[in-house]
PDB file of C-alpha atoms in Angstrom:
ATOM      1  CA  UNK A   1      24.483 -10.680   6.648  1.00 57.00           C
ATOM      2  CA  UNK A   2      23.185  -8.639   3.808  1.00 88.00           C
ATOM      3  CA  UNK A   3      19.832  -6.783   3.742  1.00 94.00           C
ATOM      4  CA  UNK A   4      16.663  -8.733   2.722  1.00 95.00           C
ATOM      5  CA  UNK A   5      15.088  -5.816   1.085  1.00 94.00           C
ATOM      6  CA  UNK A   6      15.619  -5.849  -2.651  1.00 94.00           C
ATOM      7  CA  UNK A   7      18.231  -3.385  -3.984  1.00 93.00           C
ATOM      8  CA  UNK A   8      15.877  -1.557  -6.125  1.00 94.00           C
ATOM      9  CA  UNK A   9      13.602  -0.778  -2.952  1.00 95.00           C
ATOM     10  CA  UNK A  10      16.878   0.104  -1.067  1.00 94.00           C
ATOM     11  CA  UNK A  11      17.446   2.670  -3.796  1.00 93.00           C
ATOM     12  CA  UNK A  12      13.876   3.992  -3.834  1.00 94.00           C
ATOM     13  CA  UNK A  13      13.749   4.630  -0.182  1.00 95.00           C
ATOM     14  CA  UNK A  14      17.233   5.824   0.577  1.00 94.00           C
ATOM     15  CA  UNK A  15      20.271   5.651  -1.868  1.00 93.00           C
ATOM     16  CA  UNK A  16      18.577   7.347  -4.834  1.00 92.00           C
ATOM     17  CA  UNK A  17      15.970   9.472  -2.915  1.00 92.00           C
ATOM     18  CA  UNK A  18      16.642  13.106  -2.487  1.00 92.00           C
ATOM     19  CA  UNK A  19      14.988  15.985  -0.834  1.00 93.00           C
ATOM     20  CA  UNK A  20      12.892  17.783  -3.633  1.00 93.00           C
ATOM     21  CA  UNK A  21      12.894  21.488  -4.203  1.00 94.00           C
ATOM     22  CA  UNK A  22      10.960  21.565  -7.479  1.00 94.00           C
ATOM     23  CA  UNK A  23       7.995  19.401  -8.439  1.00 95.00           C
ATOM     24  CA  UNK A  24       5.910  18.657 -11.680  1.00 96.00           C
ATOM     25  CA  UNK A  25       2.210  19.905 -11.456  1.00 94.00           C
ATOM     26  CA  UNK A  26       0.977  16.194 -11.417  1.00 97.00           C
ATOM     27  CA  UNK A  27      -1.469  16.149  -8.292  1.00 97.00           C
ATOM     28  CA  UNK A  28      -0.975  14.038  -5.386  1.00 98.00           C
ATOM     29  CA  UNK A  29      -4.201  12.143  -4.679  1.00 97.00           C
ATOM     30  CA  UNK A  30      -6.174  11.520  -1.550  1.00 97.00           C
ATOM     31  CA  UNK A  31      -5.711   7.694  -2.367  1.00 98.00           C
ATOM     32  CA  UNK A  32      -1.848   8.168  -2.502  1.00 98.00           C
ATOM     33  CA  UNK A  33      -1.866   9.982   0.759  1.00 98.00           C
ATOM     34  CA  UNK A  34      -4.020   7.283   2.405  1.00 98.00           C
ATOM     35  CA  UNK A  35      -1.817   4.482   1.125  1.00 98.00           C
ATOM     36  CA  UNK A  36       1.241   6.242   2.701  1.00 98.00           C
ATOM     37  CA  UNK A  37      -0.525   6.492   6.084  1.00 98.00           C
ATOM     38  CA  UNK A  38      -1.773   2.908   5.810  1.00 98.00           C
ATOM     39  CA  UNK A  39       1.890   1.840   5.454  1.00 98.00           C
ATOM     40  CA  UNK A  40       3.620   4.117   7.814  1.00 98.00           C
ATOM     41  CA  UNK A  41       1.227   3.797  10.676  1.00 98.00           C
ATOM     42  CA  UNK A  42       3.080   0.486  11.651  1.00 98.00           C
ATOM     43  CA  UNK A  43       6.263   2.205  12.408  1.00 98.00           C
ATOM     44  CA  UNK A  44       6.862   1.808  16.128  1.00 98.00           C
ATOM     45  CA  UNK A  45       6.440   4.705  18.800  1.00 98.00           C
ATOM     46  CA  UNK A  46       6.806   4.195  22.647  1.00 97.00           C
ATOM     47  CA  UNK A  47       3.472   2.675  24.067  1.00 97.00           C
ATOM     48  CA  UNK A  48       2.057   2.853  20.627  1.00 98.00           C
ATOM     49  CA  UNK A  49       1.266   6.432  21.291  1.00 97.00           C
ATOM     50  CA  UNK A  50       1.146   7.460  17.680  1.00 98.00           C
ATOM     51  CA  UNK A  51       1.248  11.235  18.316  1.00 98.00           C
ATOM     52  CA  UNK A  52       1.697  12.472  14.623  1.00 98.00           C
ATOM     53  CA  UNK A  53      -1.069  14.569  13.274  1.00 98.00           C
ATOM     54  CA  UNK A  54      -1.077  15.684   9.581  1.00 98.00           C
ATOM     55  CA  UNK A  55      -2.711  18.747   8.004  1.00 98.00           C
ATOM     56  CA  UNK A  56      -2.846  18.490   4.261  1.00 98.00           C
ATOM     57  CA  UNK A  57      -2.758  22.033   2.657  1.00 98.00           C
ATOM     58  CA  UNK A  58      -4.726  21.592  -0.717  1.00 96.00           C
ATOM     59  CA  UNK A  59      -6.842  24.551  -1.167  1.00 96.00           C
ATOM     60  CA  UNK A  60      -5.530  27.814  -2.683  1.00 95.00           C
ATOM     61  CA  UNK A  61      -6.843  29.775   0.242  1.00 97.00           C
ATOM     62  CA  UNK A  62      -4.898  27.622   2.786  1.00 98.00           C
ATOM     63  CA  UNK A  63      -1.932  27.869   0.566  1.00 97.00           C
ATOM     64  CA  UNK A  64      -2.167  31.630   0.756  1.00 97.00           C
ATOM     65  CA  UNK A  65      -2.136  31.557   4.502  1.00 98.00           C
ATOM     66  CA  UNK A  66       0.864  29.140   4.747  1.00 98.00           C
ATOM     67  CA  UNK A  67       3.446  30.670   2.216  1.00 98.00           C
ATOM     68  CA  UNK A  68       3.966  33.914   3.992  1.00 98.00           C
ATOM     69  CA  UNK A  69       4.748  31.968   7.069  1.00 98.00           C
ATOM     70  CA  UNK A  70       7.538  29.915   5.401  1.00 98.00           C
ATOM     71  CA  UNK A  71      11.179  31.244   5.358  1.00 98.00           C
ATOM     72  CA  UNK A  72      11.958  33.228   2.284  1.00 98.00           C
ATOM     73  CA  UNK A  73      13.902  30.374   0.606  1.00 96.00           C
ATOM     74  CA  UNK A  74      10.997  28.061   1.126  1.00 97.00           C
ATOM     75  CA  UNK A  75       8.107  30.211  -0.048  1.00 97.00           C
ATOM     76  CA  UNK A  76       8.380  29.587  -3.789  1.00 95.00           C
ATOM     77  CA  UNK A  77       8.723  25.733  -3.557  1.00 95.00           C
ATOM     78  CA  UNK A  78       5.707  25.615  -0.901  1.00 97.00           C
ATOM     79  CA  UNK A  79       3.741  27.736  -3.401  1.00 96.00           C
ATOM     80  CA  UNK A  80       4.176  25.379  -6.088  1.00 94.00           C
ATOM     81  CA  UNK A  81       4.270  21.986  -4.586  1.00 96.00           C
ATOM     82  CA  UNK A  82       1.286  19.733  -5.566  1.00 97.00           C
ATOM     83  CA  UNK A  83       0.534  18.920  -1.906  1.00 98.00           C
ATOM     84  CA  UNK A  84       1.878  20.405   1.397  1.00 98.00           C
ATOM     85  CA  UNK A  85       1.656  18.488   4.618  1.00 98.00           C
ATOM     86  CA  UNK A  86       2.242  20.116   8.109  1.00 98.00           C
ATOM     87  CA  UNK A  87       3.271  17.517  10.544  1.00 98.00           C
ATOM     88  CA  UNK A  88       2.560  18.175  14.140  1.00 98.00           C
ATOM     89  CA  UNK A  89       2.630  16.381  17.389  1.00 98.00           C
ATOM     90  CA  UNK A  90      -0.512  15.981  19.362  1.00 98.00           C
ATOM     91  CA  UNK A  91       0.153  16.736  23.059  1.00 98.00           C
ATOM     92  CA  UNK A  92      -3.068  15.120  24.044  1.00 98.00           C
ATOM     93  CA  UNK A  93      -2.202  11.821  22.349  1.00 98.00           C
ATOM     94  CA  UNK A  94      -2.682  10.025  25.846  1.00 97.00           C
ATOM     95  CA  UNK A  95      -6.504  10.229  25.332  1.00 97.00           C
ATOM     96  CA  UNK A  96      -6.153   7.498  22.549  1.00 97.00           C
ATOM     97  CA  UNK A  97      -3.926   5.248  24.627  1.00 96.00           C
ATOM     98  CA  UNK A  98      -6.610   3.083  26.104  1.00 96.00           C
ATOM     99  CA  UNK A  99      -7.534   2.030  22.561  1.00 96.00           C
ATOM    100  CA  UNK A 100      -3.872   2.131  21.066  1.00 97.00           C
ATOM    101  CA  UNK A 101      -2.254   0.262  24.145  1.00 96.00           C
ATOM    102  CA  UNK A 102      -5.070  -1.893  25.280  1.00 96.00           C
ATOM    103  CA  UNK A 103      -2.978  -4.377  27.355  1.00 94.00           C
ATOM    104  CA  UNK A 104      -2.152  -1.597  29.755  1.00 94.00           C
ATOM    105  CA  UNK A 105      -4.728   1.303  29.371  1.00 88.00           C
ATOM    106  CA  UNK A 106      -3.738   2.769  32.635  1.00 94.00           C
ATOM    107  CA  UNK A 107      -0.660   4.003  30.943  1.00 94.00           C
ATOM    108  CA  UNK A 108      -2.467   7.101  30.087  1.00 94.00           C
ATOM    109  CA  UNK A 109      -2.775   8.118  33.562  1.00 95.00           C
ATOM    110  CA  UNK A 110       0.258   6.435  35.135  1.00 95.00           C
ATOM    111  CA  UNK A 111       2.808   7.850  32.607  1.00 96.00           C
ATOM    112  CA  UNK A 112       1.209  10.759  30.861  1.00 96.00           C
ATOM    113  CA  UNK A 113      -1.018  12.559  33.405  1.00 95.00           C
ATOM    114  CA  UNK A 114       1.328  15.542  33.364  1.00 97.00           C
ATOM    115  CA  UNK A 115       1.522  17.870  30.302  1.00 97.00           C
ATOM    116  CA  UNK A 116       5.296  18.596  30.213  1.00 97.00           C
ATOM    117  CA  UNK A 117       5.814  14.729  30.063  1.00 97.00           C
ATOM    118  CA  UNK A 118       3.378  14.433  27.181  1.00 97.00           C
ATOM    119  CA  UNK A 119       4.937  17.079  25.140  1.00 98.00           C
ATOM    120  CA  UNK A 120       8.312  15.570  25.522  1.00 98.00           C
ATOM    121  CA  UNK A 121       7.020  12.132  24.495  1.00 98.00           C
ATOM    122  CA  UNK A 122       4.755  13.507  21.782  1.00 98.00           C
ATOM    123  CA  UNK A 123       7.734  15.503  20.229  1.00 98.00           C
ATOM    124  CA  UNK A 124      10.113  12.521  20.127  1.00 98.00           C
ATOM    125  CA  UNK A 125       7.592  10.115  18.866  1.00 98.00           C
ATOM    126  CA  UNK A 126       5.860  12.184  16.356  1.00 98.00           C
ATOM    127  CA  UNK A 127       9.422  13.021  14.907  1.00 98.00           C
ATOM    128  CA  UNK A 128       9.973   9.319  14.521  1.00 98.00           C
ATOM    129  CA  UNK A 129       6.687   9.060  12.628  1.00 98.00           C
ATOM    130  CA  UNK A 130       7.650  12.106  10.569  1.00 98.00           C
ATOM    131  CA  UNK A 131      10.701  10.115   9.422  1.00 98.00           C
ATOM    132  CA  UNK A 132       8.346   7.257   8.707  1.00 98.00           C
ATOM    133  CA  UNK A 133       6.094   9.515   6.719  1.00 98.00           C
ATOM    134  CA  UNK A 134       9.012  10.716   4.540  1.00 98.00           C
ATOM    135  CA  UNK A 135       9.938   7.257   3.733  1.00 98.00           C
ATOM    136  CA  UNK A 136       6.432   6.359   3.002  1.00 98.00           C
ATOM    137  CA  UNK A 137       6.248   9.249   0.491  1.00 98.00           C
ATOM    138  CA  UNK A 138       9.229   7.754  -1.205  1.00 97.00           C
ATOM    139  CA  UNK A 139       7.680   4.224  -1.155  1.00 97.00           C
ATOM    140  CA  UNK A 140       4.686   5.828  -3.092  1.00 97.00           C
ATOM    141  CA  UNK A 141       7.156   6.838  -5.838  1.00 96.00           C
ATOM    142  CA  UNK A 142       7.036  10.500  -4.870  1.00 97.00           C
ATOM    143  CA  UNK A 143       9.404  12.929  -3.598  1.00 96.00           C
ATOM    144  CA  UNK A 144       9.346  14.656  -0.272  1.00 97.00           C
ATOM    145  CA  UNK A 145      10.745  18.182   0.522  1.00 97.00           C
ATOM    146  CA  UNK A 146      10.789  18.430   4.417  1.00 98.00           C
ATOM    147  CA  UNK A 147      11.373  21.819   5.958  1.00 98.00           C
ATOM    148  CA  UNK A 148      11.816  23.426   9.302  1.00 98.00           C
ATOM    149  CA  UNK A 149      12.379  26.849   7.914  1.00 98.00           C
ATOM    150  CA  UNK A 150       9.055  28.404   8.886  1.00 98.00           C
ATOM    151  CA  UNK A 151       7.323  30.464  11.650  1.00 98.00           C
ATOM    152  CA  UNK A 152       6.384  27.853  14.132  1.00 98.00           C
ATOM    153  CA  UNK A 153       4.171  29.950  16.233  1.00 98.00           C
ATOM    154  CA  UNK A 154       2.442  31.336  13.167  1.00 98.00           C
ATOM    155  CA  UNK A 155       1.759  27.868  11.720  1.00 98.00           C
ATOM    156  CA  UNK A 156       0.437  26.736  15.162  1.00 98.00           C
ATOM    157  CA  UNK A 157      -2.030  29.717  15.381  1.00 98.00           C
ATOM    158  CA  UNK A 158      -3.077  29.581  11.655  1.00 98.00           C
ATOM    159  CA  UNK A 159      -3.646  25.801  11.204  1.00 98.00           C
ATOM    160  CA  UNK A 160      -3.451  24.086  14.671  1.00 98.00           C
ATOM    161  CA  UNK A 161      -4.136  24.739  18.095  1.00 98.00           C
ATOM    162  CA  UNK A 162      -2.529  24.791  21.676  1.00 97.00           C
ATOM    163  CA  UNK A 163      -2.590  21.112  21.802  1.00 98.00           C
ATOM    164  CA  UNK A 164      -0.695  20.587  18.633  1.00 98.00           C
ATOM    165  CA  UNK A 165       3.046  21.491  18.141  1.00 98.00           C
ATOM    166  CA  UNK A 166       4.219  21.867  14.522  1.00 98.00           C
ATOM    167  CA  UNK A 167       7.406  19.745  13.613  1.00 98.00           C
ATOM    168  CA  UNK A 168       8.109  20.224   9.955  1.00 98.00           C
ATOM    169  CA  UNK A 169       6.263  21.036   6.668  1.00 98.00           C
ATOM    170  CA  UNK A 170       6.541  18.634   3.910  1.00 98.00           C
ATOM    171  CA  UNK A 171       6.106  19.531   0.192  1.00 98.00           C
ATOM    172  CA  UNK A 172       5.186  16.428  -1.776  1.00 98.00           C
ATOM    173  CA  UNK A 173       4.942  15.491  -5.396  1.00 97.00           C
ATOM    174  CA  UNK A 174       6.868  14.056  -8.410  1.00 96.00           C
ATOM    175  CA  UNK A 175      10.461  15.838  -8.680  1.00 94.00           C
ATOM    176  CA  UNK A 176      10.531  18.611 -11.177  1.00 91.00           C
ATOM    177  CA  UNK A 177      13.515  19.598 -13.265  1.00 90.00           C
ATOM    178  CA  UNK A 178      16.616  20.334 -11.091  1.00 89.00           C
ATOM    179  CA  UNK A 179      14.794  19.175  -8.039  1.00 89.00           C
ATOM    180  CA  UNK A 180      17.704  18.022  -5.964  1.00 92.00           C
ATOM    181  CA  UNK A 181      21.040  19.026  -5.055  1.00 90.00           C
ATOM    182  CA  UNK A 182      23.999  16.463  -5.508  1.00 90.00           C
ATOM    183  CA  UNK A 183      24.208  13.891  -2.789  1.00 90.00           C
ATOM    184  CA  UNK A 184      26.019  15.355   0.214  1.00 92.00           C
ATOM    185  CA  UNK A 185      28.602  13.341   1.996  1.00 94.00           C
ATOM    186  CA  UNK A 186      27.477  10.852   4.721  1.00 94.00           C
ATOM    187  CA  UNK A 187      29.513   9.752   7.690  1.00 96.00           C
ATOM    188  CA  UNK A 188      31.300   6.340   7.572  1.00 96.00           C
ATOM    189  CA  UNK A 189      30.084   3.545   9.877  1.00 95.00           C
ATOM    190  CA  UNK A 190      33.171   3.723  11.906  1.00 96.00           C
ATOM    191  CA  UNK A 191      32.528   7.436  12.698  1.00 96.00           C
ATOM    192  CA  UNK A 192      29.064   6.692  13.942  1.00 97.00           C
ATOM    193  CA  UNK A 193      29.068   3.252  15.653  1.00 97.00           C
ATOM    194  CA  UNK A 194      31.023   2.374  18.795  1.00 96.00           C
ATOM    195  CA  UNK A 195      31.040  -0.937  20.238  1.00 96.00           C
ATOM    196  CA  UNK A 196      31.583  -1.389  23.975  1.00 97.00           C
TER     197      UNK A 196
END
């Protein structure tokens, strides 16, 4: 069976999409970010826990605080990207579960009463949502530059709190000149999938 999604959409989301390292100066609007979120919020998470939290770095002052916390190779592109998003896991996501998982509101206390359990669940499910977010950026016709090369403790201290764990930082915008490296190889189906 072939995919139902049109080939052009497949290309936009996956085959032609690349991690961007340079961007034009065209701004990314609040409306674009809202549209991205309004699409990707439907991606599945366990118990519908939805632990991803996003900090949009728009102001010059916030950018000045963030750039020194980036790895040296990520500083210039973060300084020049039209929009930067800090993606984090909310380790207190369980407080929202009675509303997000209404058919079993007790899940908050039955499964997630202990902090280490919440941190593990939040990390895994927010990482899923971070991947959805990147695909959503592509669906908006924009490019994403996700990075984990930064001072995690510094970003948490500067932009978050003890209940939020940074996962990645994503530069967002229209790709600039020479934005991407050539496509790297991918593993073949038979190298990944085993049938038992």
